[in-house]
mmCIF file of C-alpha atoms in Angstrom:
data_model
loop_
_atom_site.group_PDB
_atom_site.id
_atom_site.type_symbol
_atom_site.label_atom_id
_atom_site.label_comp_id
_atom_site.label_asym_id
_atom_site.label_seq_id
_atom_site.Cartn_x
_atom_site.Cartn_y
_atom_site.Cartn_z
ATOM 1 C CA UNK A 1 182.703 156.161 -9.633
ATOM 2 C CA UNK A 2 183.709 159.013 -11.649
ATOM 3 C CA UNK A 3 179.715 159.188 -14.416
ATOM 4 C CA UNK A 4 182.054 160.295 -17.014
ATOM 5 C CA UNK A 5 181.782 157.269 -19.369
ATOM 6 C CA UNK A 6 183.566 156.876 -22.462
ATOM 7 C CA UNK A 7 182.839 155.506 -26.078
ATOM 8 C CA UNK A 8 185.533 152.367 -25.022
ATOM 9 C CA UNK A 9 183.592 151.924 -22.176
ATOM 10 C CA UNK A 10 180.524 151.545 -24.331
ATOM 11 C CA UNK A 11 182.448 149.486 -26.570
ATOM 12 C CA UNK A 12 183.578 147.361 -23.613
ATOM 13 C CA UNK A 13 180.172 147.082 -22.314
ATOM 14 C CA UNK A 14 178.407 146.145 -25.092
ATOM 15 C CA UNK A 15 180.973 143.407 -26.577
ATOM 16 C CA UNK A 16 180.968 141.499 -23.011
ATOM 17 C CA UNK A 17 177.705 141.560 -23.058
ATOM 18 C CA UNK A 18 177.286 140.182 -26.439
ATOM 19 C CA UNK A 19 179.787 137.939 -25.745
ATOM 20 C CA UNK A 20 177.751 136.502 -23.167
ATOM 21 C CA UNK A 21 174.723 135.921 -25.037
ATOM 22 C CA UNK A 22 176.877 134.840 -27.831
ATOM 23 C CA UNK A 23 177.591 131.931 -25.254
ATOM 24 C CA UNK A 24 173.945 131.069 -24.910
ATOM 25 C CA UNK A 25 173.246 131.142 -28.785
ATOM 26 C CA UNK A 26 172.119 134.213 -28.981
ATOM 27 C CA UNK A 27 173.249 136.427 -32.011
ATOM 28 C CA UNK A 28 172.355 140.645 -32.322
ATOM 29 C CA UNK A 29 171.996 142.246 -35.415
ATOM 30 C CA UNK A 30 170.234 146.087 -35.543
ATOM 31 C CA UNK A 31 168.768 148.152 -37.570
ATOM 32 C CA UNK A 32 167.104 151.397 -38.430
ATOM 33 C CA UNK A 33 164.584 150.519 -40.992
ATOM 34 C CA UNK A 34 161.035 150.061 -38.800
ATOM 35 C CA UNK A 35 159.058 149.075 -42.390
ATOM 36 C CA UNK A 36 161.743 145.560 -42.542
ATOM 37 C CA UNK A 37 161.242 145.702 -38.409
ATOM 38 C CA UNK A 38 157.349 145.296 -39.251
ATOM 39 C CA UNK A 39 157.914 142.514 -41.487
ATOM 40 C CA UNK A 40 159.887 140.352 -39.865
ATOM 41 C CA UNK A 41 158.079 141.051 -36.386
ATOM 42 C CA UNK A 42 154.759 140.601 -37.826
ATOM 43 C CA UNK A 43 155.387 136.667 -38.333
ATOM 44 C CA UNK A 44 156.879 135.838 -34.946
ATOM 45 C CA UNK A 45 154.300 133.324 -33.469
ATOM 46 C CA UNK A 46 153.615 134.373 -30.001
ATOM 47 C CA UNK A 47 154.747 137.757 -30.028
ATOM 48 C CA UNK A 48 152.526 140.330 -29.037
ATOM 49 C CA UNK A 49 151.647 143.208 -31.860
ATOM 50 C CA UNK A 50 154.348 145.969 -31.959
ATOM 51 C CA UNK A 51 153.013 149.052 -30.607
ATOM 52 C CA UNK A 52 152.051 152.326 -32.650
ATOM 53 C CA UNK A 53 155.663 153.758 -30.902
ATOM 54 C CA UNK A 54 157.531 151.635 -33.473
ATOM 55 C CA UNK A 55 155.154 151.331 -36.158
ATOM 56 C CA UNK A 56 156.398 153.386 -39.027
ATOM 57 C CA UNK A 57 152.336 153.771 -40.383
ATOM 58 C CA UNK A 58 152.012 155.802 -36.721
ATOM 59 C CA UNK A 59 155.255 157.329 -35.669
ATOM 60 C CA UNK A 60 158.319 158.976 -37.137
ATOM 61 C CA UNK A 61 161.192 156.965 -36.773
ATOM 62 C CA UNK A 62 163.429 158.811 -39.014
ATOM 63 C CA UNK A 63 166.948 157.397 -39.462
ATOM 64 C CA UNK A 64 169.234 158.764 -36.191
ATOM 65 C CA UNK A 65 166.383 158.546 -33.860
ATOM 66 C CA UNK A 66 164.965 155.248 -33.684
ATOM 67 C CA UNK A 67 166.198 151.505 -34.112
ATOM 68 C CA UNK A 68 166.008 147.783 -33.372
ATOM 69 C CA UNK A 69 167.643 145.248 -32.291
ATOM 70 C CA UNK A 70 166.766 141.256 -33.386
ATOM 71 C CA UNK A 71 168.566 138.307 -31.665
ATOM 72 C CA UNK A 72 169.012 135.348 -33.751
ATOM 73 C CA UNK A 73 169.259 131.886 -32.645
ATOM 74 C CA UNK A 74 172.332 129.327 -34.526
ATOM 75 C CA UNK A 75 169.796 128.384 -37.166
ATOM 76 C CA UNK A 76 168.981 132.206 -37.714
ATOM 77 C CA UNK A 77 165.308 132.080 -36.553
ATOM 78 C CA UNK A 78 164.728 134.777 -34.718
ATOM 79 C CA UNK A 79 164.227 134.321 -30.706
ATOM 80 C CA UNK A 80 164.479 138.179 -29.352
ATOM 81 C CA UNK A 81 163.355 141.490 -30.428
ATOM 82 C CA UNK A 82 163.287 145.056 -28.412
ATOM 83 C CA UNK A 83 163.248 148.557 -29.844
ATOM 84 C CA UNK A 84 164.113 152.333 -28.819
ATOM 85 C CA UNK A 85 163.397 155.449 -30.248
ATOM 86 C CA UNK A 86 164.170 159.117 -28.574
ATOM 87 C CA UNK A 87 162.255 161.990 -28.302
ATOM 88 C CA UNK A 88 162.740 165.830 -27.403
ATOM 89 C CA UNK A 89 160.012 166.551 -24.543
ATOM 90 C CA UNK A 90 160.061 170.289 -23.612
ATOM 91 C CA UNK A 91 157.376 169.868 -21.308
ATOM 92 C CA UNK A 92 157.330 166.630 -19.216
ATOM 93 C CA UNK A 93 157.184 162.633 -20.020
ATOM 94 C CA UNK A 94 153.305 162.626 -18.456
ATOM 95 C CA UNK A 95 152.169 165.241 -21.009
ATOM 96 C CA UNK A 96 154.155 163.598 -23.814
ATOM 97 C CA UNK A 97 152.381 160.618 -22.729
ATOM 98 C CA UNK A 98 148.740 162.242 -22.273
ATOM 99 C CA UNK A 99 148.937 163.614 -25.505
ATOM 100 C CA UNK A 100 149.741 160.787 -27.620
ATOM 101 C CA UNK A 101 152.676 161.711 -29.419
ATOM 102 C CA UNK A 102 154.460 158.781 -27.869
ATOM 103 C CA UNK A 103 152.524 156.645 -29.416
ATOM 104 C CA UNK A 104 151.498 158.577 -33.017
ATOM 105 C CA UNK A 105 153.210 161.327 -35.057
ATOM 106 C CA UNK A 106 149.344 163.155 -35.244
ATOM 107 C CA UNK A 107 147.470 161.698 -32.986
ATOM 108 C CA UNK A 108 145.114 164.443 -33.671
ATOM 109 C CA UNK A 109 143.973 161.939 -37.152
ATOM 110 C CA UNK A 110 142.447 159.138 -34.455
ATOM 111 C CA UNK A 111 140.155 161.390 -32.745
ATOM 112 C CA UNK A 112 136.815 158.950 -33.953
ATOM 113 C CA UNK A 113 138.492 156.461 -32.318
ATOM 114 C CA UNK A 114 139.028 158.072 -28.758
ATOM 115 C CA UNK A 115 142.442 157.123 -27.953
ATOM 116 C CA UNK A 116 143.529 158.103 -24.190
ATOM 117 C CA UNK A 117 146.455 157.888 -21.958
ATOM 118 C CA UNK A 118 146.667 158.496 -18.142
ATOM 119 C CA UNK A 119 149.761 159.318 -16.442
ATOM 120 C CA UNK A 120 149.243 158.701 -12.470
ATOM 121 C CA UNK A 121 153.625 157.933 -11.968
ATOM 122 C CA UNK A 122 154.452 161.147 -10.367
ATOM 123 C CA UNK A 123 157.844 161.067 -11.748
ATOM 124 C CA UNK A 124 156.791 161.517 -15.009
ATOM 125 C CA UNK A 125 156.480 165.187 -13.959
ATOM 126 C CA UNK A 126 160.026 165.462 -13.839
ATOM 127 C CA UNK A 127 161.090 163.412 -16.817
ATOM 128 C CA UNK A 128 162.026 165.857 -19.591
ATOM 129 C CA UNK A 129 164.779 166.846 -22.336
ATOM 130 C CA UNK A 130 166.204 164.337 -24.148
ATOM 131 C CA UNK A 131 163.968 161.027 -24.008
ATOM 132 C CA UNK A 132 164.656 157.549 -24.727
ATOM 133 C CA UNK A 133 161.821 155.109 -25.238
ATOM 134 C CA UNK A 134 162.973 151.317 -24.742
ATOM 135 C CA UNK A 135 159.926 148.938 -26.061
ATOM 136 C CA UNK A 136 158.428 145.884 -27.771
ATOM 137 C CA UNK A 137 160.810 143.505 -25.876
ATOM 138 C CA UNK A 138 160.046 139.977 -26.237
ATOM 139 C CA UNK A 139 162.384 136.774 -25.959
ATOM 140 C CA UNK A 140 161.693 133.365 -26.780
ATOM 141 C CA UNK A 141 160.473 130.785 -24.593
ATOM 142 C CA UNK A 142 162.981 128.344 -24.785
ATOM 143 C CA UNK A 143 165.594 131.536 -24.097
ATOM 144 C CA UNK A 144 163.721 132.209 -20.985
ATOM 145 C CA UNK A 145 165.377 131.629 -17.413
ATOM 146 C CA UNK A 146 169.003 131.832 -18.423
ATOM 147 C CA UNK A 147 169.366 135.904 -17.148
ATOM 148 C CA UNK A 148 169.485 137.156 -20.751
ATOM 149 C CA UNK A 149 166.492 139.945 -20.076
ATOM 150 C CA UNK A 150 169.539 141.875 -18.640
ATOM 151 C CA UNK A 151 172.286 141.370 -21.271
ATOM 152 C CA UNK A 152 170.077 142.413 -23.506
ATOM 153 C CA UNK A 153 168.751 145.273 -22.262
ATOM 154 C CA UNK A 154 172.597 146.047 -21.238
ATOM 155 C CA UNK A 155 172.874 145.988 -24.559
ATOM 156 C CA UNK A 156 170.167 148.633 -25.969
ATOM 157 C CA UNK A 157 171.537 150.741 -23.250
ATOM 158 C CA UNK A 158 175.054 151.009 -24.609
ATOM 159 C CA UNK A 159 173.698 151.663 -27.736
ATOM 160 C CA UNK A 160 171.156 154.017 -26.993
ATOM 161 C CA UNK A 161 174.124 156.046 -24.991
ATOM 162 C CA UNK A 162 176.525 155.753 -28.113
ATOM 163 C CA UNK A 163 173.878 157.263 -29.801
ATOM 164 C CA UNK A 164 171.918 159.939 -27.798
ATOM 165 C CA UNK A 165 173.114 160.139 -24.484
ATOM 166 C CA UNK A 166 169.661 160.479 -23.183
ATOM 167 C CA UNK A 167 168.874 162.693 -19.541
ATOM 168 C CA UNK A 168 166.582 159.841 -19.446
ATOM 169 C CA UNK A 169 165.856 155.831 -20.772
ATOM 170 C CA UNK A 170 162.315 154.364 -19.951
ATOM 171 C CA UNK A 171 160.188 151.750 -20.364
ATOM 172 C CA UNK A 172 156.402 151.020 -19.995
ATOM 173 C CA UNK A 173 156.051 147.152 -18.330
ATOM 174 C CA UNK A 174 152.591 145.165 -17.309
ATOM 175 C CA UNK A 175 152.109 144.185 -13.654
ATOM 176 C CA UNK A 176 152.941 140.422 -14.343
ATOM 177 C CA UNK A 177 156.465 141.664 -15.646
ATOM 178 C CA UNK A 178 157.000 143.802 -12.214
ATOM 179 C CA UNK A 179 155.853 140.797 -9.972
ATOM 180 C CA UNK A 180 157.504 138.082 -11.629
ATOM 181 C CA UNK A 181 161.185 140.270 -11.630
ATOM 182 C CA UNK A 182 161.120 140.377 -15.298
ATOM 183 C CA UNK A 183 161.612 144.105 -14.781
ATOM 184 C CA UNK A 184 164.187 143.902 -12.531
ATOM 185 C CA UNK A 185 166.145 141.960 -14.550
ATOM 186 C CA UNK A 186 166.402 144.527 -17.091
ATOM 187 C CA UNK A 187 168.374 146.653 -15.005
ATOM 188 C CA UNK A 188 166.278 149.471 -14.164
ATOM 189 C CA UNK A 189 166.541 151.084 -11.007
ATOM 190 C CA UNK A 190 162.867 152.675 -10.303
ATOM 191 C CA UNK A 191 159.367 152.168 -10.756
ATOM 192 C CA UNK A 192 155.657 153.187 -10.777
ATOM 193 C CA UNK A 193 152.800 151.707 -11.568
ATOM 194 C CA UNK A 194 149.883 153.447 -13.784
ATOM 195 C CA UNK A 195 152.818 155.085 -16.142
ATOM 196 C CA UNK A 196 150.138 154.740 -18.677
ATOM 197 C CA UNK A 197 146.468 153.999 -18.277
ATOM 198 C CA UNK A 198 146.049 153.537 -22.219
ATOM 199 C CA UNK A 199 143.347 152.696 -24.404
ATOM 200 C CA UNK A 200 143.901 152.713 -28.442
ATOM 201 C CA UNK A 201 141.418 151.369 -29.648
ATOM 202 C CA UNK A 202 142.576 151.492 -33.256
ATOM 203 C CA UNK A 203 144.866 148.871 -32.279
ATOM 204 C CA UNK A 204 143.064 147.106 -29.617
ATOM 205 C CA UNK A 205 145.385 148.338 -26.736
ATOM 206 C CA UNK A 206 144.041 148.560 -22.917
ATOM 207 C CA UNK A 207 146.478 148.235 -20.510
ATOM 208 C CA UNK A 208 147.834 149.547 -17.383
ATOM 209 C CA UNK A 209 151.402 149.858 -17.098
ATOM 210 C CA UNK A 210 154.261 150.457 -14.853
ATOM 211 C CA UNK A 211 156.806 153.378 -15.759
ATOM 212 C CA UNK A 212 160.513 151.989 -14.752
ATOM 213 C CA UNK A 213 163.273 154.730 -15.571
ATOM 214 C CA UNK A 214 166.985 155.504 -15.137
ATOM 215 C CA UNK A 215 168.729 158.894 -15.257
ATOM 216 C CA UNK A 216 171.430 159.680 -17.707
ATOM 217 C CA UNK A 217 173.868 159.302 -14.651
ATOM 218 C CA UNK A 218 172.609 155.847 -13.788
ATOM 219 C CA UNK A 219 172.968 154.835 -17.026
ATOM 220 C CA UNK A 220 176.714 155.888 -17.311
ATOM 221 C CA UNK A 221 177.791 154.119 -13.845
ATOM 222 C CA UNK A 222 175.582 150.956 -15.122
ATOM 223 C CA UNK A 223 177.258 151.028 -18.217
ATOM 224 C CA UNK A 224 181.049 152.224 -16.085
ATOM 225 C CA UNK A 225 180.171 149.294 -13.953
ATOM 226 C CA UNK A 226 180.172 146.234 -17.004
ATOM 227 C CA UNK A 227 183.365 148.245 -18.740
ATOM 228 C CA UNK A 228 185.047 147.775 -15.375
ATOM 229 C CA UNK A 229 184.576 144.000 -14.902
ATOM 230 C CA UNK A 230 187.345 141.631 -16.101
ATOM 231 C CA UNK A 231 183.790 139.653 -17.627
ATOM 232 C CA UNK A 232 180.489 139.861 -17.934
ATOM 233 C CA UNK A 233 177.561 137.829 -15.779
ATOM 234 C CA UNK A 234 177.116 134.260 -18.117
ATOM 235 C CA UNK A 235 180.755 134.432 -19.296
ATOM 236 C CA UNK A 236 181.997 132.119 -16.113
#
């Protein structure tokens, strides 16, 4: 398939896939202001704390490189939530990771605090240039099991290609979503585990995660691959 991939393609991509959650009472709406993000995330009851990454008290998230996307449910509570930013690495995704600034505009402020990251995925090492983050993903229970985790995400991927076309997307997952297939159903194509060893304590963050990734050229024939379909999964 030829990677060369089109804004109608996007545009094709992204309204089947809408359509499809659409179909399963799921409504989109995005955004690029992170202090109304904040707000609205901060009262969902179940929902994890948003990482410094998207936290606009931690990180830039100037207008153009960062947004959100919120899925509503018919009654307009809100049942879905991810977010993406991009980043320029010159050096590689493991140092960008070691040294914080994925996670804090000056991480150099926290040092009584001790914040760390370990990279151990050796592919970080070759993850460079033009960076998208993909983050803070949470659905719903009660949205759970009907193979939405991949609309979605099909979703922030057209967007994210509208807007940067990245050399790279990625995402930082814990070991329960890798073994139950929640990964997997996102649509990313590789994996390894200890992508980030981190500890911020300033937010009460210690985790382990996986690194999953996709090249820019993945990311076109995923996105080439939806255009191409007469409908998307869920619209049967």
């Amino acid at each position: 398939m030829n990677e060369y991939t089109t804004l109608l393609d996007v545009s094709r991509h992204v309204g089947l896939l809408d359509e499809a959650a659409r179909r399963l009472g799921l409504l989109f709406k995005m955004g690029e202001n992170f202090d109304e993000y904040i707000e609205i995330t901060a009262k969902i009851v179940g929902k994890p704390q948003t990482d410094p990454s998207f936290r606009p008290d931690c990180s830039r998230l100037d207008a153009g490189r960062a947004f959100w996307i919120i899925g509503e449910d018919q009654s307009g509570k809100v049942a879905h939530v991810q977010a993406l930013r991009v980043d320029l690495i010159t050096t590689n995704l493991a140092e960008h990771l070691e040294s914080l600034k994925a996670f804090y505009s000056n991480p150099e402020s926290l040092s009584g605090s001790r914040p760390s990251c370990i990279c151990r995925a050796p592919a970080a090492q070759n993850i460079a240039r033009l960076v998208a983050y993909h983050g803070d993903i949470w659905l719903r229970e009660d949205f759970r099991g009907k193979g939405l985790p991949r609309t979605f995400a099909g979703i922030a991927f057209g967007l994210a290609w509208a807007k940067w076309r990245p050399d790279f997307i990625y995402a930082l997952v814990h070991t329960w979503s890798i073994e139950k297939g929640v990964a997997d159903q996102y649509g990313y194509l590789h994996r390894q585990p200890h992508g980030a060893v981190l500890c911020l304590p300033d937010r009460g963050i210690k985790e382990d995660d996986w690194l999953i990734w996709l090249t820019r050229g993945e990311l076109s024939r995923l996105i080439k691959g939806t255009a191409a379909k007469p409908q998307a999964p869920g619209l049967s």
